[in-house]
Coordinates of C-alpha atoms and ligand atoms in Angstrom, one line a residue:
X1 CA 6.2 20.9 -6.9
X2 CA 4.1 21.3 -10.1
X3 CA 1.7 24.2 -9.4
X4 CA -0.1 24.9 -12.8
X5 CA -1.1 28.4 -13.0
X6 CA -2.6 29.9 -17.0
X7 CA 0.6 31.5 -18.4
X8 CA 0.6 35.2 -17.9
X9 CA 3.0 38.2 -19.7
X10 CA 3.2 38.7 -23.5
X11 CA 2.1 36.6 -26.4
X12 CA 5.3 35.7 -27.8
X13 CA 4.0 33.9 -30.9
X14 CA 2.8 37.7 -31.7
X15 CA 6.5 38.8 -31.0
X16 CA 8.1 41.3 -28.7
X17 CA 10.2 44.4 -29.6
X18 CA 14.0 42.9 -29.9
X19 CA 15.1 45.7 -27.9
X20 CA 12.9 44.3 -24.8
X21 CA 15.7 41.4 -24.6
X22 CA 19.0 42.3 -24.3
X23 CA 22.5 40.1 -24.5
X24 CA 22.5 37.6 -21.8
X25 CA 18.9 38.6 -20.5
X26 CA 15.9 36.7 -20.3
X27 CA 12.1 36.9 -20.2
X28 CA 9.0 35.2 -20.0
X29 CA 5.5 35.1 -21.9
X30 CA 2.9 32.8 -23.5
X31 CA 2.9 30.6 -26.7
X32 CA -0.4 29.5 -26.4
X33 CA -1.1 27.2 -23.3
X34 CA 2.4 27.2 -22.6
X35 CA 4.6 29.4 -20.3
X36 CA 8.0 30.1 -22.4
X37 CA 11.3 31.4 -21.5
X38 CA 12.7 33.6 -24.3
X39 CA 16.7 34.0 -23.7
X40 CA 19.5 35.8 -25.8
X41 CA 22.7 34.2 -25.1
X42 CA 25.9 34.7 -27.1
X43 CA 23.9 36.4 -29.8
X44 CA 21.5 33.4 -30.3
X45 CA 17.9 33.5 -29.4
X46 CA 16.4 30.3 -27.5
X47 CA 13.0 29.8 -26.7
X48 CA 12.2 26.9 -23.7
X49 CA 9.7 26.1 -21.3
X50 CA 10.2 28.7 -18.6
X51 CA 9.8 26.3 -15.5
X52 CA 12.2 23.2 -14.5
X53 CA 10.8 19.7 -14.7
X54 CA 12.0 19.0 -11.1
X55 CA 9.7 20.9 -8.9
X56 CA 8.6 23.8 -11.5
X57 CA 11.0 26.5 -10.3
X58 CA 10.8 29.4 -12.7
X59 CA 14.0 29.5 -14.7
X60 CA 13.9 32.7 -15.5
X61 CA 15.3 33.5 -11.8
X62 CA 18.0 31.2 -12.7
X63 CA 21.4 31.9 -14.5
X64 CA 22.5 31.4 -18.3
X65 CA 25.9 29.6 -18.6
X66 CA 27.4 29.1 -21.3
X67 CA 24.6 27.6 -23.9
X68 CA 22.7 26.2 -20.4
X69 CA 20.3 27.7 -18.1
X70 CA 20.8 27.0 -14.5
X71 CA 17.4 26.5 -12.0
X72 CA 17.1 28.9 -9.4
X73 CA 15.7 26.3 -6.7
X74 CA 18.1 23.0 -6.8
X75 CA 20.4 24.3 -9.8
X76 CA 19.4 21.8 -12.7
X77 CA 21.1 22.8 -15.8
X78 CA 19.4 22.5 -19.0
X79 CA 20.6 23.0 -22.6
X80 CA 19.0 25.9 -24.5
X81 CA 19.6 24.0 -27.5
X82 CA 17.9 20.6 -27.3
X83 CA 16.2 21.2 -23.9
X84 CA 17.8 18.3 -22.1
X85 CA 18.3 18.4 -18.4
X86 CA 21.9 17.7 -18.3
X87 CA 22.6 17.7 -14.8
X88 CA 20.2 16.6 -12.4
X89 CA 17.6 17.0 -10.1
X90 CA 15.7 17.4 -13.1
X91 CA 15.8 14.2 -15.6
X92 CA 13.3 15.0 -18.4
X93 CA 13.7 17.9 -21.0
X94 CA 12.7 21.2 -21.5
X95 CA 10.4 21.6 -24.3
X96 CA 11.9 24.1 -27.2
X97 CA 10.6 26.4 -29.9
X98 CA 11.9 27.9 -33.0
X99 CA 12.8 31.6 -32.7
X100 CA 13.2 34.1 -35.2
X101 CA 14.0 37.8 -35.1
X102 CA 12.7 40.2 -38.1
X103 CA 12.0 43.7 -38.7
X104 CA 13.2 44.5 -34.9
X105 CA 10.5 41.9 -33.6
X106 CA 11.5 38.5 -31.3
X107 CA 8.6 35.6 -32.3
X108 CA 8.6 32.3 -30.9
X109 CA 7.5 29.8 -34.2
X110 CA 6.7 26.0 -33.9
X111 CA 7.8 23.7 -31.2
X112 CA 11.1 21.6 -32.1
X113 CA 11.3 17.8 -32.2
X114 CA 14.5 16.6 -30.9
X115 CA 15.6 13.2 -32.8
X116 CA 15.8 10.3 -30.7
X117 CA 19.3 9.6 -29.4
X118 CA 21.8 7.3 -31.4
X119 CA 22.4 3.8 -30.3
X120 CA 25.3 3.5 -28.2
X121 CA 27.1 0.5 -27.1
X122 CA 26.7 -3.3 -27.7
X123 CA 23.2 -5.2 -27.9
X124 CA 25.0 -7.7 -26.1
X125 CA 26.6 -5.6 -23.4
X126 CA 25.3 -6.0 -20.0
X127 CA 25.1 -3.0 -17.5
X128 CA 24.3 -3.8 -13.8
X129 CA 23.6 -1.6 -11.2
X130 CA 23.3 -2.2 -7.3
X131 CA 20.8 0.2 -5.7
X132 CA 17.5 1.8 -6.5
X133 CA 18.0 5.4 -5.0
X134 CA 19.4 8.6 -6.6
X135 CA 22.3 7.7 -8.2
X136 CA 21.3 4.1 -9.4
X137 CA 18.0 5.5 -10.7
X138 CA 20.0 8.5 -12.4
X139 CA 22.4 6.1 -14.0
X140 CA 19.6 4.0 -15.7
X141 CA 18.1 7.0 -16.8
X142 CA 20.8 8.3 -18.6
X143 CA 21.9 4.9 -20.3
X144 CA 18.7 4.9 -21.7
X145 CA 18.4 8.7 -22.9
X146 CA 21.7 8.4 -24.6
X147 CA 20.9 5.6 -26.7
X148 CA 22.7 2.8 -24.7
X149 CA 21.7 -0.4 -26.9
X150 CA 22.7 -3.2 -24.5
X151 CA 20.8 -4.8 -21.1
X152 CA 20.2 -2.3 -18.3
X153 CA 19.4 -4.4 -15.1
X154 CA 18.9 -2.6 -11.6
X155 CA 19.0 -4.4 -8.0
X156 CA 17.2 -3.0 -5.2
X157 CA 16.7 -4.4 -2.0
X158 CA 13.7 -1.9 -0.9
X159 CA 9.9 -3.0 -2.0
X160 CA 9.4 0.2 -3.9
X161 CA 10.9 1.5 -7.2
X162 CA 13.3 4.4 -6.9
X163 CA 11.5 7.4 -4.8
X164 CA 12.3 10.8 -4.3
X165 CA 13.8 10.5 -1.3
X166 CA 14.1 14.0 -0.2
X167 CA 10.2 14.6 -0.1
X168 CA 10.0 11.8 2.4
X169 CA 10.9 14.2 5.2
X170 CA 9.4 17.2 3.8
X171 CA 5.7 17.8 1.8
X172 CA 4.8 14.1 2.0
X173 CA 5.6 13.5 5.7
X174 CA 3.6 16.5 6.3
X175 CA 1.0 15.6 4.3
X176 CA 0.6 18.4 1.5
X177 CA 2.0 16.0 -1.0
X178 CA 0.2 13.0 -2.4
X179 CA 2.1 9.5 -2.7
X180 CA 1.9 9.5 -6.7
X181 CA 4.7 12.5 -6.2
X182 CA 7.0 10.2 -4.6
X183 CA 8.2 7.4 -7.7
X184 CA 10.6 8.9 -9.5
X185 CA 9.0 7.2 -12.6
X186 CA 5.9 5.4 -12.8
X187 CA 6.3 1.5 -13.0
X188 CA 5.2 1.5 -17.2
X189 CA 8.7 3.6 -17.4
X190 CA 11.1 0.7 -16.8
X191 CA 9.5 -1.5 -18.7
X192 CA 9.1 1.2 -21.4
X193 CA 12.7 2.1 -21.3
X194 CA 13.4 -1.7 -20.8
X195 CA 15.3 -1.3 -17.5
X196 CA 15.2 -4.8 -15.8
X197 CA 14.5 -3.5 -12.3
X198 CA 14.4 -6.3 -9.4
X199 CA 12.9 -5.1 -6.1
X200 CA 13.1 -6.8 -3.1
X201 CA 16.6 -8.7 -4.0
X202 CA 19.6 -8.2 -2.1
X203 CA 22.7 -8.4 -3.8
X204 CA 25.4 -10.3 -1.6
X205 CA 28.6 -10.5 -2.9
X206 CA 30.7 -9.1 -5.8
X207 CA 33.6 -11.0 -7.8
X208 CA 35.4 -7.9 -9.0
X209 CA 37.9 -10.0 -11.0
X210 CA 34.9 -12.5 -12.5
X211 CA 32.8 -9.8 -13.1
X212 CA 30.0 -11.6 -11.3
X213 CA 27.4 -10.8 -8.8
X214 CA 25.5 -13.3 -6.0
X215 CA 22.0 -12.7 -5.4
X216 CA 20.4 -13.4 -1.9
X217 CA 18.6 -16.4 -3.4
X218 CA 22.3 -17.5 -4.4
X219 CA 22.0 -16.9 -8.4
X220 CA 25.0 -15.5 -9.8
X221 CA 24.9 -13.1 -12.7
X222 CA 27.8 -11.9 -14.9
X223 CA 27.8 -8.4 -15.7
X224 CA 30.2 -6.4 -18.1
X225 CA 30.1 -3.1 -16.3
X226 CA 28.6 -2.4 -12.7
X227 CA 27.8 0.6 -11.0
X228 CA 27.9 0.4 -6.8
X229 CA 25.1 2.9 -5.9
X230 CA 24.4 1.1 -2.2
X231 CA 23.7 4.7 -0.8
X232 CA 23.8 4.8 2.9
X233 CA 21.8 3.6 6.1
X234 CA 20.0 5.4 9.2
X235 CA 22.6 4.7 12.6
X236 CA 20.8 2.6 14.7
X237 CA 21.1 3.7 18.5
X238 CA 22.3 1.3 21.2
X239 CA 19.8 2.3 23.8
X240 CA 16.9 0.1 25.7
X241 CA 13.7 0.2 24.1
X242 CA 14.8 1.3 20.6
X243 CA 13.5 -1.9 19.1
X244 CA 10.0 -0.3 20.6
X245 CA 7.0 -0.1 17.4
X246 CA 6.8 3.2 17.8
X247 CA 10.2 4.1 17.2
X248 CA 11.7 4.9 13.8
X249 CA 14.4 5.7 11.3
X250 CA 13.1 7.4 8.2
X251 CA 15.4 6.4 4.9
X252 CA 12.9 4.6 2.5
X253 CA 9.1 4.9 1.7
X254 CA 8.3 2.3 3.8
X255 CA 9.7 4.2 6.9
X256 CA 7.9 7.4 6.5
X257 CA 4.4 5.5 5.6
X258 CA 5.0 3.6 9.1
X259 CA 5.6 7.1 11.1
X260 CA 2.6 8.5 8.9
X261 CA 0.9 6.4 9.9
X262 CA 1.3 6.6 13.6
X263 CA 1.3 10.0 13.3
X264 CA -2.0 10.2 12.5
X265 CA -3.0 9.3 16.2
X266 CA 0.1 10.6 17.9
X267 CA 0.1 13.8 20.1
X268 CA 3.8 14.1 21.1
X269 CA 6.4 13.1 19.1
X270 CA 10.6 13.0 20.4
X271 CA 12.9 13.6 17.7
X272 CA 16.6 12.7 18.4
X273 CA 19.2 14.3 16.7
X274 CA 19.3 17.5 15.3
X275 CA 20.3 16.6 12.1
X276 CA 18.8 17.6 8.5
X277 CA 16.7 14.7 8.5
X278 CA 15.7 15.0 12.3
X279 CA 15.2 18.7 11.8
X280 CA 13.0 18.4 8.5
X281 CA 11.1 15.6 10.4
X282 CA 9.9 18.1 13.1
X283 CA 8.8 20.8 10.6
X284 CA 6.8 18.1 8.9
X285 CA 4.9 16.6 12.0
X286 CA 4.6 19.9 13.2
X287 CA 1.9 20.3 10.4
X288 CA 0.5 17.5 11.4
X289 CA 0.3 19.0 14.4
X290 CA 2.1 17.0 17.0
X291 CA 4.2 18.3 19.6
X292 CA 7.8 18.1 19.2
X293 CA 10.7 17.6 21.7
X294 CA 14.1 17.3 19.9
X295 CA 17.2 15.9 21.6
X296 CA 20.7 16.3 20.8
X297 CA 23.8 16.3 22.3
X298 CA 25.0 19.6 20.1
X299 CA 25.0 23.1 21.5
X300 CA 23.3 24.7 18.5
X301 CA 21.5 22.4 15.4
X302 CA 23.0 22.1 12.4
X303 CA 26.3 24.4 13.6
X304 CA 28.9 21.7 12.2
X305 CA 27.7 22.1 8.9
X306 CA 26.2 26.3 8.9
X307 CA 28.2 28.0 11.6
X308 CA 26.6 29.8 14.8
X309 CA 24.5 32.2 12.8
X310 CA 22.8 29.8 10.8
X311 CA 22.4 27.5 13.3
X312 CA 20.9 30.1 15.8
X313 CA 18.3 31.3 13.3
X314 CA 17.5 27.5 12.6
X315 CA 16.5 26.9 16.5
X316 CA 14.5 30.0 16.5
X317 CA 12.6 29.3 13.3
X318 CA 11.7 25.9 14.9
X319 CA 10.7 27.7 18.2
X320 CA 8.7 30.1 16.5
X321 CA 6.8 26.8 15.3
X322 CA 7.0 25.3 18.5
X323 CA 9.6 22.8 18.7
X324 CA 11.0 22.6 21.8
X325 CA 14.7 21.9 22.0
X326 CA 16.6 19.8 24.8
X327 CA 20.3 20.3 23.6
X328 CA 23.7 19.1 25.1
X329 CA 21.6 16.2 26.3
X330 CA 20.5 12.7 25.3
X331 CA 18.3 9.7 25.1
X332 CA 19.5 7.2 27.6
X333 CA 16.4 5.2 26.9
X334 CA 13.3 4.4 25.9
X335 CA 10.5 3.1 28.1
X336 CA 7.3 2.7 26.4
X337 CA 5.9 5.9 25.7
X338 CA 8.6 7.8 27.7
X339 CA 11.9 9.0 26.4
X340 CA 14.6 9.0 29.6
X341 CA 16.7 11.6 29.2
X342 CA 20.7 11.5 30.0
X343 CA 19.8 14.5 31.9
X344 CA 17.1 13.1 34.2
X345 CA 14.2 14.5 32.6
X346 CA 11.7 12.6 30.9
X347 CA 9.5 13.2 27.9
X348 CA 6.2 11.9 27.1
X349 CA 6.7 10.2 23.2
X350 CA 3.9 8.5 21.3
X351 CA 6.5 8.6 18.2
X352 CA 10.1 8.6 18.1
X353 CA 12.3 9.2 15.1
X354 CA 15.9 8.9 15.7
X355 CA 17.6 11.1 13.0
X356 CA 21.0 10.4 14.2
X357 CA 23.2 10.4 11.0
X358 CA 23.7 7.6 8.5
X359 CA 26.8 5.0 7.6
X360 CA 27.7 4.9 4.2
X361 CA 26.7 1.1 2.5
X362 CA 30.3 -0.2 1.6
X363 CA 30.4 -3.7 2.8
X364 CA 30.2 -5.6 -0.6
X365 CA 33.0 -2.9 -2.0
X366 CA 34.9 -3.5 0.8
X367 CA 34.6 -7.7 0.8
X368 CA 35.1 -7.7 -3.1
X369 CA 38.7 -6.1 -2.4
X370 CA 37.6 -2.5 -3.7
X371 CA 39.6 0.3 -2.4
X372 CA 37.5 1.5 0.1
X373 CA 38.9 4.6 2.6
X374 CA 36.2 6.4 4.2
X375 CA 33.9 5.9 1.2
X376 CA 34.6 3.8 -2.0
X377 CA 37.5 5.0 -3.8
X378 CA 36.9 6.7 -7.2
X379 CA 38.6 8.7 -9.2
X380 CA 37.0 11.7 -11.3
X381 CA 35.2 9.4 -13.6
X382 CA 33.3 7.6 -10.8
X383 CA 35.5 4.5 -11.6
X384 CA 37.1 2.6 -8.4
X385 CA 39.8 0.8 -8.4
X386 CA 38.5 -2.4 -9.9
X387 CA 38.4 -2.2 -14.1
X388 CA 34.7 -1.8 -15.6
X389 CA 33.2 -0.6 -11.9
X390 CA 31.9 2.7 -10.8
X391 CA 30.7 3.5 -7.7
X392 CA 28.3 6.7 -7.1
X393 CA 26.3 8.6 -4.5
X394 CA 26.6 8.3 -0.8
X395 CA 29.3 5.4 -0.9
X396 CA 31.4 7.1 -3.2
X397 CA 34.4 9.2 -1.8
X398 CA 36.0 11.2 -5.0
X399 CA 38.8 14.0 -5.7
X400 CA 36.7 17.3 -5.6
X401 CA 38.8 19.9 -7.8
X402 CA 37.1 22.5 -5.9
X403 CA 38.4 21.8 -2.4
X404 CA 41.2 20.0 -4.2
X405 CA 40.0 16.9 -1.3
X406 CA 38.9 13.8 -1.3
X407 CA 35.5 14.2 -0.3
X408 CA 32.0 11.8 0.2
X409 CA 29.1 13.5 0.5
X410 CA 25.0 12.6 1.6
X411 CA 23.7 15.2 -0.8
X412 CA 20.5 13.8 -3.3
X413 CA 21.9 16.1 -6.5
X414 CA 25.5 15.2 -6.3
X415 CA 24.2 11.1 -6.1
X416 CA 22.1 11.6 -8.8
X417 CA 24.9 13.6 -10.8
X418 CA 27.3 11.2 -10.0
X419 CA 25.3 8.3 -11.2
X420 CA 24.5 10.5 -14.4
X421 CA 28.2 10.7 -15.0
X422 CA 29.0 7.1 -14.1
X423 CA 26.5 6.2 -16.7
X424 CA 28.3 8.4 -19.4
X425 CA 31.8 6.9 -18.6
X426 CA 30.1 3.4 -18.7
X427 CA 29.3 4.0 -22.0
X428 CA 32.7 5.2 -23.1
X429 CA 31.8 8.7 -23.4
X430 CA 34.6 9.9 -20.9
X431 CA 33.1 12.7 -18.7
X432 CA 34.5 13.7 -15.2
X433 CA 32.2 14.8 -12.4
X434 CA 33.5 18.4 -11.8
X435 CA 29.9 20.1 -10.3
X436 CA 30.2 22.3 -7.3
X437 CA 28.8 19.8 -4.4
X438 CA 24.9 21.5 -4.0
X439 CA 22.1 20.3 -1.4
X440 CA 19.2 22.1 -0.2
X441 CA 17.1 21.4 3.0
X442 CA 13.7 22.7 3.8
X443 CA 12.3 23.9 7.2
X444 CA 8.8 25.1 7.2
X445 CA 8.5 27.9 4.4
X446 CA 12.5 28.5 4.5
X447 CA 14.7 26.9 1.8
X448 CA 18.8 26.8 2.8
X449 CA 20.9 26.1 -0.4
X450 CA 24.4 25.0 -0.2
X451 CA 26.8 24.8 -2.4
X452 CA 30.7 23.7 -2.5
X453 CA 32.1 22.0 0.7
X454 CA 33.2 23.3 4.1
X455 CA 34.5 20.6 6.5
X456 CA 35.8 23.5 8.5
X457 CA 36.6 27.5 8.2
X458 CA 38.2 30.4 9.7
X459 CA 36.0 32.9 8.7
X460 CA 32.2 33.5 8.0
X461 CA 31.1 36.4 6.1
X462 CA 27.6 37.3 6.1
X463 CA 25.9 39.4 3.8
X464 CA 22.2 40.2 4.2
X465 CA 20.2 39.4 7.3
X466 CA 20.1 35.8 8.7
X467 CA 17.2 36.4 10.8
X468 CA 15.3 38.2 8.1
X469 CA 15.4 34.9 6.1
X470 CA 17.8 37.1 3.2
X471 CA 21.4 36.2 3.3
X472 CA 24.5 34.9 1.8
X473 CA 26.9 32.9 4.1
X474 CA 30.3 32.7 3.1
X475 CA 32.4 29.9 4.9
X476 CA 36.3 30.6 4.1
X477 CA 39.5 29.1 4.5
X478 CA 42.8 30.9 4.1
X479 CA 41.0 33.9 2.2
X480 CA 39.3 31.3 -0.3
X481 CA 35.8 30.5 -0.5
X482 CA 35.0 27.0 0.3
X483 CA 31.3 26.6 0.3
X484 CA 28.3 29.2 0.3
X485 CA 25.0 28.8 2.1
X486 CA 21.8 30.9 1.5
X487 CA 18.5 32.1 2.1
X488 CA 16.1 33.3 -0.8
X489 CA 19.2 34.4 -2.7
X490 CA 19.2 31.9 -5.5
X491 CA 20.9 34.0 -8.3
X492 CA 23.9 34.0 -5.2
X493 CA 24.1 30.9 -4.5
X494 CA 24.5 29.6 -8.4
X495 CA 26.8 32.4 -9.3
X496 CA 28.7 30.9 -6.2
X497 CA 28.5 27.3 -7.9
X498 CA 29.6 28.6 -11.1
X499 CA 32.8 30.8 -9.4
X500 CA 33.7 27.5 -7.9
X501 CA 33.7 25.8 -10.8
X502 CA 35.9 28.1 -12.8
X503 CA 38.5 28.3 -9.9
X504 CA 38.8 24.4 -9.9
X505 CA 39.5 24.3 -13.8
X506 CA 42.4 26.7 -13.9
Ligands
FAD1 C1 14.3 11.4 4.5 C2 15.8 12.1 3.4 C3 15.4 13.1 2.7 C4 16.5 13.9 2.6 N1 16.4 15.1 2.4 C5 17.5 15.6 1.2 C6 17.2 17.0 0.9 O1 16.3 17.4 1.6 N2 18.7 17.4 0.1 C7 19.8 16.4 -0.1 O2 20.5 17.1 -0.6 N3 19.8 15.0 0.2 C8 18.5 14.9 0.9 N4 18.8 13.6 1.4 C9 20.1 12.7 1.1 C10 19.9 11.9 0.1 O3 18.5 11.5 -0.5 C11 20.9 10.9 0.0 O4 22.2 11.6 -0.5 C12 20.5 10.3 -1.7 O5 19.5 9.5 -1.7 C13 21.7 9.1 -2.0 O6 21.6 8.6 -3.1 P1 22.3 7.0 -3.2 O7 21.7 6.6 -4.6 O8 23.7 6.9 -3.1 O9 21.7 6.2 -2.0 P2 20.0 5.7 -1.8 O10 19.0 7.1 -2.3 O11 20.1 5.2 -0.2 O12 19.9 4.5 -2.7 C14 20.4 3.2 -2.4 C15 19.7 2.2 -2.7 O13 20.2 1.2 -2.7 C16 19.7 -0.1 -2.2 N5 20.9 -1.1 -1.6 C17 21.6 -0.7 -0.7 N6 22.7 -2.1 -0.8 C18 21.8 -2.9 -1.5 C19 22.1 -4.5 -1.7 N7 23.1 -4.8 -1.3 N8 21.3 -5.0 -2.9 C20 20.5 -4.4 -3.4 N9 20.0 -3.1 -2.7 C21 20.9 -2.5 -2.1 C22 19.2 0.6 -1.1 O14 18.0 -0.1 -0.7 C23 18.8 2.0 -1.8 O15 17.5 1.6 -2.6 C24 17.9 12.9 2.3 C25 17.8 11.8 2.5 C26 16.7 11.0 3.2 C27 16.6 9.6 3.9
FES2 S1 13.1 22.9 -9.3 FE1 14.2 23.3 -10.4 S2 16.4 21.7 -9.9 FE2 14.4 21.5 -8.3

């Protein structure tokens, strides 16, 4: 999150010795009130804002790749030439400056202004997006950023405009982020960008051949190109008491607000499921000084994704913060303010959060006759089996060039990037989605980054020390690295992503 500090370091307007910036190196300094990153890459000099436009990550700790810089925290990619946020989760550009090397000195000069994007597409072309989440928003933003001249309409059955969903189980839920950090853009932005955002509207049917949508009030709407980005919904448990007012799932801002409202007076909460959502929620509610009991059927939290070593670490981390685990158990019923476990014990709970996974919302696509196979099938251009209909995000199952398999994941960054790629392709700019999948998860002060995709592995190689929160964990199958998890080893995580992408291109 933005954490403004007065810029420090050398005055780059005055200049630094040219020998202080080797080929492939980055340094930071100040230009007036701005903190600026200076980079020398492939013999060229670049000066851009020093901090990422997502959560203010320090780009100097990131990685130079070609003429881009990648952010150490959540792997956003920026063009060094133009500052453009080429790949999410950052969406806004960096500022760029002119740089000069003369008489053995490098000095940063005036700010560069970027020309507006050239108009693209026909004015009467109509692109419709179903879904106001990560993928839908990123697609709409990319269409306008790249100058799409036609109309853009985005339907969302949510009451809130697109939000920074990952924040809902982290800082915002913990009470350490104000609500104005949650919307991805303010309401004015949609009008200014000519994005017709229609909230509280459910798209109920899709006629893929006739290129027509039906809305919940019966209205029909034609489109030229369509993006399906309907995301996923929490799985609802079928147990007695699940409908009680103090039992929640967490997906939307409204869900989060309802939890926060009850958290204000809650003393004890039961979290059902030791998933990412469950455990991040546990950590956030601990910050509100609520007693937390996590009930889950597995032996170790998140072992299926991270393996036993990280699973044990995550458990120990939560226990250190006072969370009590009831593993290899489940909640059989909720009776008023008590959760009855299968093992027979009971837990008091003013609040119950159910985090037992999500299901992709594929009904619209399925009913329209699109190919759906454990997700909406798309090619590398995010195109579905129907012409002019793309899909992206949690619903999309795509051919991942890194694993060589068709995969579907539920990651914020992947959803946004797929939305961006779908937008480019809908504009006729043929661009494959070939980035290494990436996600992060935050537990107290410990961020865990994960790049790649490993559903199974035969070897886990650990460099560093998991318990000391300083490690890189490689998940391998047949000697091949499928995925890499890391704690406070951001550069290793970035390099792993680059290696995977290079390997996929061979
Ligand atoms: C609390 C929380 C925290 C998370 N934290 C992380 C994290 O730290 N890291 C990470 O990588 N991932 C995280 N995720 C997962 C990430 O948010 C999802 O992978 C991502 O939001 C998927 O984007 P999407 O666009 O596919 O779907 P969504 O963001 O779910 O958006 C789908 C949208 O479509 C709308 N919609 C659905 N059907 C219709 C319809 N028929 N008509 C109209 N509108 C419709 C929905 O209301 C919703 O607004 C988190 C998820 C949650 C819930
Ligand atoms: S802070 Fe840079 S990608 Fe998140």
